[in-house]
Amino acid sequence: MTSGAAPLSPEEPTSTHAPAQPHNDPDTDNSADIERAEIEAAEADEARRDAEEFEKRSARAAPWKAKLMGKRLVKDGSQQASDPTFTIADLPSNHRVSGYGKGEWADDDEYRLSIYLDERDVVVELCFG
């Protein structure tokens, strides 16, 4: 007994659903662009925060720069009359001094005055952090 339906030809689909097509429409598939924009926005925010922090620390260091830049650190109490100097006692309690050729510090304390000296123990840079 036959059902009376014509047999399917090889050209006819066996399903009523259309085959899935890859989604390549550049106008609607922008998830990569959105992700890239979010990453760029986060990086811009981080750079802005870093710049603000740098400005804040620079402003805090300005009086110390005016007081110490170009002066020589005297460790043993000796100084020449024409040589502008300072001693450790002139520094705030929260400070550190790096001599010429010394390595950098890995820690960061935004309230610590960091002083960098050249080979003659003259202040060449200072900052908070």
mmCIF file of N, CA and C in Angstrom:
data_model
loop_
_atom_site.group_PDB
_atom_site.id
_atom_site.type_symbol
_atom_site.label_atom_id
_atom_site.label_comp_id
_atom_site.label_asym_id
_atom_site.label_seq_id
_atom_site.Cartn_x
_atom_site.Cartn_y
_atom_site.Cartn_z
ATOM 1 N N MET A 1 0.826 -1.143 0.000
ATOM 2 C CA MET A 1 0.000 0.000 0.000
ATOM 3 C C MET A 1 0.884 1.224 0.000
ATOM 4 N N THR A 2 0.528 2.192 -0.824
ATOM 5 C CA THR A 2 1.313 3.404 -0.928
ATOM 6 C C THR A 2 0.533 4.547 -0.322
ATOM 7 N N SER A 3 1.221 5.517 0.110
ATOM 8 C CA SER A 3 0.576 6.653 0.758
ATOM 9 C C SER A 3 0.028 7.636 -0.251
ATOM 10 N N GLY A 4 0.393 7.529 -1.453
ATOM 11 C CA GLY A 4 -0.111 8.397 -2.489
ATOM 12 C C GLY A 4 0.741 9.621 -2.664
ATOM 13 N N ALA A 5 1.729 9.830 -1.820
ATOM 14 C CA ALA A 5 2.604 10.992 -1.950
ATOM 15 C C ALA A 5 3.700 10.660 -2.925
ATOM 16 N N ALA A 6 4.064 11.650 -3.674
ATOM 17 C CA ALA A 6 5.127 11.448 -4.651
ATOM 18 C C ALA A 6 6.456 11.341 -3.907
ATOM 19 N N PRO A 7 7.323 10.493 -4.402
ATOM 20 C CA PRO A 7 8.618 10.376 -3.736
ATOM 21 C C PRO A 7 9.413 11.684 -3.869
ATOM 22 N N LEU A 8 10.237 11.944 -2.877
ATOM 23 C CA LEU A 8 11.066 13.135 -2.887
ATOM 24 C C LEU A 8 12.154 13.005 -3.929
ATOM 25 N N SER A 9 12.351 14.075 -4.663
ATOM 26 C CA SER A 9 13.448 14.058 -5.623
ATOM 27 C C SER A 9 14.717 14.487 -4.902
ATOM 28 N N PRO A 10 15.872 14.176 -5.435
ATOM 29 C CA PRO A 10 17.118 14.554 -4.776
ATOM 30 C C PRO A 10 17.279 16.059 -4.639
ATOM 31 N N GLU A 11 16.592 16.849 -5.472
ATOM 32 C CA GLU A 11 16.726 18.290 -5.389
ATOM 33 C C GLU A 11 15.881 18.899 -4.277
ATOM 34 N N GLU A 12 14.866 18.182 -3.838
ATOM 35 C CA GLU A 12 13.979 18.717 -2.831
ATOM 36 C C GLU A 12 14.587 18.571 -1.453
ATOM 37 N N PRO A 13 14.428 19.601 -0.632
ATOM 38 C CA PRO A 13 14.959 19.484 0.738
ATOM 39 C C PRO A 13 14.134 18.501 1.534
ATOM 40 N N THR A 14 14.774 17.848 2.477
ATOM 41 C CA THR A 14 14.070 16.882 3.312
ATOM 42 C C THR A 14 13.512 17.557 4.562
ATOM 43 N N SER A 15 13.822 18.831 4.748
ATOM 44 C CA SER A 15 13.368 19.559 5.923
ATOM 45 C C SER A 15 12.669 20.834 5.469
ATOM 46 N N THR A 16 11.764 21.297 6.271
ATOM 47 C CA THR A 16 11.081 22.538 5.928
ATOM 48 C C THR A 16 11.873 23.754 6.400
ATOM 49 N N HIS A 17 12.951 23.544 7.207
ATOM 50 C CA HIS A 17 13.789 24.642 7.691
ATOM 51 C C HIS A 17 14.858 24.972 6.672
ATOM 52 N N ALA A 18 15.133 26.255 6.557
ATOM 53 C CA ALA A 18 16.204 26.699 5.658
ATOM 54 C C ALA A 18 17.545 26.365 6.310
ATOM 55 N N PRO A 19 18.541 26.032 5.503
ATOM 56 C CA PRO A 19 19.849 25.719 6.077
ATOM 57 C C PRO A 19 20.440 26.955 6.765
ATOM 58 N N ALA A 20 21.186 26.709 7.837
ATOM 59 C CA ALA A 20 21.798 27.805 8.593
ATOM 60 C C ALA A 20 22.874 28.468 7.747
ATOM 61 N N GLN A 21 22.828 29.784 7.742
ATOM 62 C CA GLN A 21 23.811 30.558 7.004
ATOM 63 C C GLN A 21 24.760 31.222 8.006
ATOM 64 N N PRO A 22 26.024 31.305 7.687
ATOM 65 C CA PRO A 22 26.935 31.999 8.590
ATOM 66 C C PRO A 22 26.547 33.471 8.679
ATOM 67 N N HIS A 23 26.735 34.062 9.866
ATOM 68 C CA HIS A 23 26.355 35.449 10.104
ATOM 69 C C HIS A 23 27.565 36.334 9.835
ATOM 70 N N ASN A 24 27.604 36.941 8.677
ATOM 71 C CA ASN A 24 28.748 37.755 8.271
ATOM 72 C C ASN A 24 28.370 39.191 7.963
ATOM 73 N N ASP A 25 27.249 39.635 8.405
ATOM 74 C CA ASP A 25 26.818 40.987 8.108
ATOM 75 C C ASP A 25 27.608 41.967 8.966
ATOM 76 N N PRO A 26 28.519 42.762 8.367
ATOM 77 C CA PRO A 26 29.368 43.660 9.149
ATOM 78 C C PRO A 26 28.585 44.771 9.845
ATOM 79 N N ASP A 27 27.385 45.075 9.387
ATOM 80 C CA ASP A 27 26.594 46.122 10.016
ATOM 81 C C ASP A 27 25.989 45.677 11.337
ATOM 82 N N THR A 28 25.746 44.397 11.491
ATOM 83 C CA THR A 28 25.104 43.914 12.713
ATOM 84 C C THR A 28 26.051 43.109 13.592
ATOM 85 N N ASP A 29 27.123 42.560 13.069
ATOM 86 C CA ASP A 29 28.047 41.749 13.857
ATOM 87 C C ASP A 29 29.231 42.618 14.277
ATOM 88 N N ASN A 30 29.049 43.401 15.321
ATOM 89 C CA ASN A 30 30.095 44.314 15.751
ATOM 90 C C ASN A 30 30.577 44.008 17.169
ATOM 91 N N SER A 31 30.424 42.769 17.608
ATOM 92 C CA SER A 31 30.834 42.418 18.966
ATOM 93 C C SER A 31 32.337 42.613 19.159
ATOM 94 N N ALA A 32 33.138 42.338 18.148
ATOM 95 C CA ALA A 32 34.586 42.554 18.265
ATOM 96 C C ALA A 32 34.899 44.044 18.375
ATOM 97 N N ASP A 33 34.170 44.864 17.618
ATOM 98 C CA ASP A 33 34.362 46.314 17.693
ATOM 99 C C ASP A 33 33.956 46.851 19.060
ATOM 100 N N ILE A 34 32.879 46.319 19.599
ATOM 101 C CA ILE A 34 32.425 46.747 20.917
ATOM 102 C C ILE A 34 33.450 46.369 21.973
ATOM 103 N N GLU A 35 33.954 45.158 21.896
ATOM 104 C CA GLU A 35 34.966 44.703 22.861
ATOM 105 C C GLU A 35 36.225 45.558 22.761
ATOM 106 N N ARG A 36 36.678 45.844 21.556
ATOM 107 C CA ARG A 36 37.860 46.686 21.349
ATOM 108 C C ARG A 36 37.632 48.091 21.911
ATOM 109 N N ALA A 37 36.444 48.641 21.688
ATOM 110 C CA ALA A 37 36.118 49.972 22.205
ATOM 111 C C ALA A 37 36.091 49.975 23.732
ATOM 112 N N GLU A 38 35.568 48.907 24.334
ATOM 113 C CA GLU A 38 35.551 48.812 25.797
ATOM 114 C C GLU A 38 36.965 48.735 26.358
ATOM 115 N N ILE A 39 37.832 47.983 25.710
ATOM 116 C CA ILE A 39 39.224 47.871 26.145
ATOM 117 C C ILE A 39 39.921 49.220 26.018
ATOM 118 N N GLU A 40 39.724 49.900 24.892
ATOM 119 C CA GLU A 40 40.332 51.219 24.694
ATOM 120 C C GLU A 40 39.824 52.229 25.717
ATOM 121 N N ALA A 41 38.549 52.169 26.047
ATOM 122 C CA ALA A 41 37.988 53.079 27.046
ATOM 123 C C ALA A 41 38.586 52.794 28.425
ATOM 124 N N ALA A 42 38.738 51.524 28.765
ATOM 125 C CA ALA A 42 39.338 51.163 30.055
ATOM 126 C C ALA A 42 40.794 51.618 30.118
ATOM 127 N N GLU A 43 41.527 51.455 29.022
ATOM 128 C CA GLU A 43 42.921 51.904 28.982
ATOM 129 C C GLU A 43 43.013 53.428 29.093
ATOM 130 N N ALA A 44 42.099 54.131 28.456
ATOM 131 C CA ALA A 44 42.084 55.595 28.541
ATOM 132 C C ALA A 44 41.769 56.053 29.959
ATOM 133 N N ASP A 45 40.834 55.361 30.626
ATOM 134 C CA ASP A 45 40.514 55.692 32.021
ATOM 135 C C ASP A 45 41.720 55.465 32.919
ATOM 136 N N GLU A 46 42.422 54.363 32.708
ATOM 137 C CA GLU A 46 43.612 54.070 33.511
ATOM 138 C C GLU A 46 44.698 55.118 33.277
ATOM 139 N N ALA A 47 44.904 55.504 32.045
ATOM 140 C CA ALA A 47 45.904 56.536 31.728
ATOM 141 C C ALA A 47 45.519 57.868 32.363
ATOM 142 N N ARG A 48 44.240 58.213 32.348
ATOM 143 C CA ARG A 48 43.773 59.447 32.978
ATOM 144 C C ARG A 48 44.010 59.410 34.480
ATOM 145 N N ARG A 49 43.692 58.275 35.123
ATOM 146 C CA ARG A 49 43.916 58.148 36.569
ATOM 147 C C ARG A 49 45.402 58.234 36.894
ATOM 148 N N ASP A 50 46.255 57.606 36.083
ATOM 149 C CA ASP A 50 47.708 57.670 36.292
ATOM 150 C C ASP A 50 48.199 59.108 36.173
ATOM 151 N N ALA A 51 47.708 59.842 35.184
ATOM 152 C CA ALA A 51 48.127 61.231 34.995
ATOM 153 C C ALA A 51 47.674 62.100 36.170
ATOM 154 N N GLU A 52 46.456 61.870 36.654
ATOM 155 C CA GLU A 52 45.971 62.622 37.807
ATOM 156 C C GLU A 52 46.811 62.325 39.049
ATOM 157 N N GLU A 53 47.147 61.055 39.239
ATOM 158 C CA GLU A 53 47.989 60.669 40.383
ATOM 159 C C GLU A 53 49.372 61.298 40.268
ATOM 160 N N PHE A 54 49.935 61.307 39.070
ATOM 161 C CA PHE A 54 51.247 61.921 38.852
ATOM 162 C C PHE A 54 51.204 63.409 39.180
ATOM 163 N N GLU A 55 50.156 64.099 38.730
ATOM 164 C CA GLU A 55 50.016 65.529 39.007
ATOM 165 C C GLU A 55 49.888 65.790 40.506
ATOM 166 N N LYS A 56 49.124 64.946 41.183
ATOM 167 C CA LYS A 56 48.931 65.107 42.623
ATOM 168 C C LYS A 56 50.259 64.921 43.360
ATOM 169 N N ARG A 57 51.002 63.885 42.987
ATOM 170 C CA ARG A 57 52.294 63.632 43.632
ATOM 171 C C ARG A 57 53.312 64.720 43.279
ATOM 172 N N SER A 58 53.270 65.208 42.042
ATOM 173 C CA SER A 58 54.191 66.276 41.638
ATOM 174 C C SER A 58 53.926 67.547 42.423
ATOM 175 N N ALA A 59 52.645 67.866 42.625
ATOM 176 C CA ALA A 59 52.301 69.061 43.392
ATOM 177 C C ALA A 59 52.777 68.927 44.831
ATOM 178 N N ARG A 60 52.671 67.733 45.394
ATOM 179 C CA ARG A 60 53.120 67.501 46.758
ATOM 180 C C ARG A 60 54.640 67.592 46.859
ATOM 181 N N ALA A 61 55.341 67.224 45.795
ATOM 182 C CA ALA A 61 56.812 67.229 45.802
ATOM 183 C C ALA A 61 57.406 68.605 45.506
ATOM 184 N N ALA A 62 56.625 69.518 44.962
ATOM 185 C CA ALA A 62 57.160 70.816 44.530
ATOM 186 C C ALA A 62 57.912 71.568 45.630
ATOM 187 N N PRO A 63 57.395 71.671 46.851
ATOM 188 C CA PRO A 63 58.157 72.382 47.883
ATOM 189 C C PRO A 63 59.490 71.701 48.212
ATOM 190 N N TRP A 64 59.489 70.374 48.171
ATOM 191 C CA TRP A 64 60.722 69.645 48.457
ATOM 192 C C TRP A 64 61.725 69.820 47.329
ATOM 193 N N LYS A 65 61.233 69.883 46.097
ATOM 194 C CA LYS A 65 62.142 70.131 44.971
ATOM 195 C C LYS A 65 62.796 71.496 45.117
ATOM 196 N N ALA A 66 61.999 72.489 45.491
ATOM 197 C CA ALA A 66 62.552 73.835 45.662
ATOM 198 C C ALA A 66 63.607 73.852 46.774
ATOM 199 N N LYS A 67 63.406 73.041 47.785
ATOM 200 C CA LYS A 67 64.308 73.026 48.932
ATOM 201 C C LYS A 67 65.568 72.185 48.696
ATOM 202 N N LEU A 68 65.451 71.077 47.922
ATOM 203 C CA LEU A 68 66.551 70.107 47.858
ATOM 204 C C LEU A 68 67.256 69.960 46.513
ATOM 205 N N MET A 69 66.599 70.294 45.405
ATOM 206 C CA MET A 69 67.212 70.041 44.088
ATOM 207 C C MET A 69 68.562 70.737 43.972
ATOM 208 N N GLY A 70 69.551 69.966 43.541
ATOM 209 C CA GLY A 70 70.892 70.511 43.337
ATOM 210 C C GLY A 70 71.733 70.578 44.602
ATOM 211 N N LYS A 71 71.160 70.227 45.735
ATOM 212 C CA LYS A 71 71.919 70.243 46.984
ATOM 213 C C LYS A 71 72.537 68.874 47.234
ATOM 214 N N ARG A 72 73.641 68.894 47.977
ATOM 215 C CA ARG A 72 74.377 67.662 48.269
ATOM 216 C C ARG A 72 73.977 67.149 49.638
ATOM 217 N N LEU A 73 73.761 65.839 49.720
ATOM 218 C CA LEU A 73 73.463 65.194 50.988
ATOM 219 C C LEU A 73 74.754 65.045 51.775
ATOM 220 N N VAL A 74 74.764 65.593 52.981
ATOM 221 C CA VAL A 74 75.929 65.490 53.862
ATOM 222 C C VAL A 74 75.630 64.402 54.881
ATOM 223 N N LYS A 75 76.463 63.373 54.863
ATOM 224 C CA LYS A 75 76.231 62.238 55.752
ATOM 225 C C LYS A 75 77.063 62.323 57.021
ATOM 226 N N ASP A 76 78.221 62.982 56.963
ATOM 227 C CA ASP A 76 79.125 62.979 58.110
ATOM 228 C C ASP A 76 79.258 64.344 58.774
ATOM 229 N N GLY A 77 78.446 65.299 58.393
ATOM 230 C CA GLY A 77 78.486 66.623 59.006
ATOM 231 C C GLY A 77 79.482 67.573 58.370
ATOM 232 N N SER A 78 80.277 67.099 57.416
ATOM 233 C CA SER A 78 81.249 67.981 56.769
ATOM 234 C C SER A 78 80.612 68.650 55.557
ATOM 235 N N GLN A 79 80.972 69.901 55.327
ATOM 236 C CA GLN A 79 80.493 70.603 54.147
ATOM 237 C C GLN A 79 81.446 71.731 53.809
ATOM 238 N N GLN A 80 81.426 72.132 52.568
ATOM 239 C CA GLN A 80 82.212 73.275 52.138
ATOM 240 C C GLN A 80 81.319 74.508 52.239
ATOM 241 N N ALA A 81 81.908 75.642 52.505
ATOM 242 C CA ALA A 81 81.137 76.868 52.716
ATOM 243 C C ALA A 81 80.277 77.222 51.514
ATOM 244 N N SER A 82 80.757 76.992 50.301
ATOM 245 C CA SER A 82 80.011 77.383 49.110
ATOM 246 C C SER A 82 79.115 76.258 48.577
ATOM 247 N N ASP A 83 79.134 75.132 49.211
ATOM 248 C CA ASP A 83 78.401 73.963 48.743
ATOM 249 C C ASP A 83 77.034 73.885 49.429
ATOM 250 N N PRO A 84 75.916 74.074 48.686
ATOM 251 C CA PRO A 84 74.600 73.948 49.322
ATOM 252 C C PRO A 84 74.346 72.491 49.703
ATOM 253 N N THR A 85 74.019 72.269 50.952
ATOM 254 C CA THR A 85 73.860 70.904 51.439
ATOM 255 C C THR A 85 72.590 70.748 52.255
ATOM 256 N N PHE A 86 72.304 69.506 52.583
ATOM 257 C CA PHE A 86 71.228 69.163 53.512
ATOM 258 C C PHE A 86 71.621 67.864 54.198
ATOM 259 N N THR A 87 70.950 67.549 55.279
ATOM 260 C CA THR A 87 71.208 66.302 56.003
ATOM 261 C C THR A 87 69.923 65.491 56.072
ATOM 262 N N ILE A 88 70.054 64.266 56.528
ATOM 263 C CA ILE A 88 68.894 63.397 56.690
ATOM 264 C C ILE A 88 67.889 64.029 57.655
ATOM 265 N N ALA A 89 68.380 64.760 58.639
ATOM 266 C CA ALA A 89 67.491 65.407 59.612
ATOM 267 C C ALA A 89 66.572 66.436 58.949
ATOM 268 N N ASP A 90 66.943 66.946 57.781
ATOM 269 C CA ASP A 90 66.127 67.926 57.063
ATOM 270 C C ASP A 90 64.955 67.276 56.317
ATOM 271 N N LEU A 91 64.933 65.957 56.262
ATOM 272 C CA LEU A 91 63.933 65.237 55.477
ATOM 273 C C LEU A 91 62.747 64.825 56.335
ATOM 274 N N PRO A 92 61.604 64.590 55.704
ATOM 275 C CA PRO A 92 60.467 64.082 56.482
ATOM 276 C C PRO A 92 60.769 62.672 56.974
ATOM 277 N N SER A 93 60.051 62.232 57.997
ATOM 278 C CA SER A 93 60.329 60.910 58.569
ATOM 279 C C SER A 93 60.101 59.788 57.562
ATOM 280 N N ASN A 94 59.143 59.943 56.678
ATOM 281 C CA ASN A 94 58.863 58.915 55.675
ATOM 282 C C ASN A 94 59.582 59.279 54.382
ATOM 283 N N HIS A 95 60.821 58.814 54.267
ATOM 284 C CA HIS A 95 61.628 59.112 53.074
ATOM 285 C C HIS A 95 62.546 57.926 52.766
ATOM 286 N N ARG A 96 63.153 57.952 51.615
ATOM 287 C CA ARG A 96 64.214 57.012 51.257
ATOM 288 C C ARG A 96 65.127 57.707 50.265
ATOM 289 N N VAL A 97 66.386 57.319 50.287
ATOM 290 C CA VAL A 97 67.397 57.952 49.451
ATOM 291 C C VAL A 97 68.055 56.867 48.617
ATOM 292 N N SER A 98 68.171 57.123 47.329
ATOM 293 C CA SER A 98 68.846 56.191 46.430
ATOM 294 C C SER A 98 70.104 56.857 45.905
ATOM 295 N N GLY A 99 71.239 56.219 46.161
ATOM 296 C CA GLY A 99 72.506 56.745 45.670
ATOM 297 C C GLY A 99 72.717 56.429 44.205
ATOM 298 N N TYR A 100 73.762 57.014 43.664
ATOM 299 C CA TYR A 100 74.088 56.856 42.250
ATOM 300 C C TYR A 100 74.317 55.378 41.933
ATOM 301 N N GLY A 101 73.687 54.894 40.879
ATOM 302 C CA GLY A 101 73.879 53.525 40.422
ATOM 303 C C GLY A 101 73.089 52.489 41.189
ATOM 304 N N LYS A 102 72.296 52.910 42.126
ATOM 305 C CA LYS A 102 71.473 51.966 42.891
ATOM 306 C C LYS A 102 70.250 51.593 42.069
ATOM 307 N N GLY A 103 69.693 50.463 42.368
ATOM 308 C CA GLY A 103 68.516 49.998 41.648
ATOM 309 C C GLY A 103 67.257 50.729 42.074
ATOM 310 N N GLU A 104 66.195 50.459 41.354
ATOM 311 C CA GLU A 104 64.896 51.040 41.655
ATOM 312 C C GLU A 104 64.200 50.204 42.725
ATOM 313 N N TRP A 105 63.219 50.808 43.368
ATOM 314 C CA TRP A 105 62.433 50.108 44.373
ATOM 315 C C TRP A 105 61.193 49.527 43.736
ATOM 316 N N ALA A 106 60.772 48.398 44.254
ATOM 317 C CA ALA A 106 59.584 47.748 43.712
ATOM 318 C C ALA A 106 58.312 48.206 44.419
ATOM 319 N N ASP A 107 58.440 48.676 45.657
ATOM 320 C CA ASP A 107 57.241 49.100 46.387
ATOM 321 C C ASP A 107 56.918 50.560 46.084
ATOM 322 N N ASP A 108 55.690 50.937 46.387
ATOM 323 C CA ASP A 108 55.240 52.292 46.081
ATOM 324 C C ASP A 108 54.395 52.794 47.239
ATOM 325 N N ASP A 109 54.891 53.812 47.917
ATOM 326 C CA ASP A 109 54.157 54.455 49.006
ATOM 327 C C ASP A 109 53.973 55.907 48.594
ATOM 328 N N GLU A 110 52.749 56.292 48.277
ATOM 329 C CA GLU A 110 52.512 57.633 47.737
ATOM 330 C C GLU A 110 52.825 58.745 48.734
ATOM 331 N N TYR A 111 53.049 58.401 49.990
ATOM 332 C CA TYR A 111 53.364 59.401 51.004
ATOM 333 C C TYR A 111 54.846 59.423 51.373
ATOM 334 N N ARG A 112 55.656 58.614 50.708
ATOM 335 C CA ARG A 112 57.087 58.566 50.986
ATOM 336 C C ARG A 112 57.845 59.448 49.998
ATOM 337 N N LEU A 113 58.703 60.299 50.519
ATOM 338 C CA LEU A 113 59.550 61.129 49.669
ATOM 339 C C LEU A 113 60.742 60.289 49.219
ATOM 340 N N SER A 114 60.860 60.078 47.921
ATOM 341 C CA SER A 114 61.970 59.315 47.346
ATOM 342 C C SER A 114 62.948 60.291 46.717
ATOM 343 N N ILE A 115 64.208 60.203 47.119
ATOM 344 C CA ILE A 115 65.235 61.144 46.678
ATOM 345 C C ILE A 115 66.301 60.374 45.909
ATOM 346 N N TYR A 116 66.659 60.873 44.740
ATOM 347 C CA TYR A 116 67.652 60.239 43.887
ATOM 348 C C TYR A 116 68.885 61.132 43.804
ATOM 349 N N LEU A 117 70.037 60.551 44.086
ATOM 350 C CA LEU A 117 71.300 61.290 44.111
ATOM 351 C C LEU A 117 72.190 60.881 42.950
ATOM 352 N N ASP A 118 73.075 61.800 42.529
ATOM 353 C CA ASP A 118 74.071 61.444 41.523
ATOM 354 C C ASP A 118 75.322 60.914 42.225
ATOM 355 N N GLU A 119 76.400 60.738 41.460
ATOM 356 C CA GLU A 119 77.631 60.161 42.020
ATOM 357 C C GLU A 119 78.294 61.054 43.065
ATOM 358 N N ARG A 120 77.939 62.333 43.125
ATOM 359 C CA ARG A 120 78.500 63.254 44.125
ATOM 360 C C ARG A 120 77.533 63.483 45.287
ATOM 361 N N ASP A 121 76.465 62.678 45.368
ATOM 362 C CA ASP A 121 75.422 62.791 46.390
ATOM 363 C C ASP A 121 74.615 64.070 46.272
ATOM 364 N N VAL A 122 74.473 64.569 45.058
ATOM 365 C CA VAL A 122 73.657 65.762 44.788
ATOM 366 C C VAL A 122 72.286 65.275 44.300
ATOM 367 N N VAL A 123 71.226 65.908 44.802
ATOM 368 C CA VAL A 123 69.864 65.537 44.432
ATOM 369 C C VAL A 123 69.628 65.866 42.952
ATOM 370 N N VAL A 124 69.274 64.839 42.181
ATOM 371 C CA VAL A 124 68.972 65.033 40.774
ATOM 372 C C VAL A 124 67.489 64.826 40.473
ATOM 373 N N GLU A 125 66.777 64.173 41.380
ATOM 374 C CA GLU A 125 65.344 63.961 41.208
ATOM 375 C C GLU A 125 64.760 63.574 42.552
ATOM 376 N N LEU A 126 63.494 63.922 42.722
ATOM 377 C CA LEU A 126 62.760 63.454 43.895
ATOM 378 C C LEU A 126 61.286 63.432 43.567
ATOM 379 N N CYS A 127 60.576 62.584 44.269
ATOM 380 C CA CYS A 127 59.145 62.450 44.040
ATOM 381 C C CYS A 127 58.518 61.757 45.234
ATOM 382 N N PHE A 128 57.231 61.771 45.274
ATOM 383 C CA PHE A 128 56.532 60.976 46.272
ATOM 384 C C PHE A 128 56.122 59.673 45.614
ATOM 385 N N GLY A 129 56.392 58.593 46.302
ATOM 386 C CA GLY A 129 56.053 57.283 45.755
ATOM 387 C C GLY A 129 57.183 56.320 45.878
#
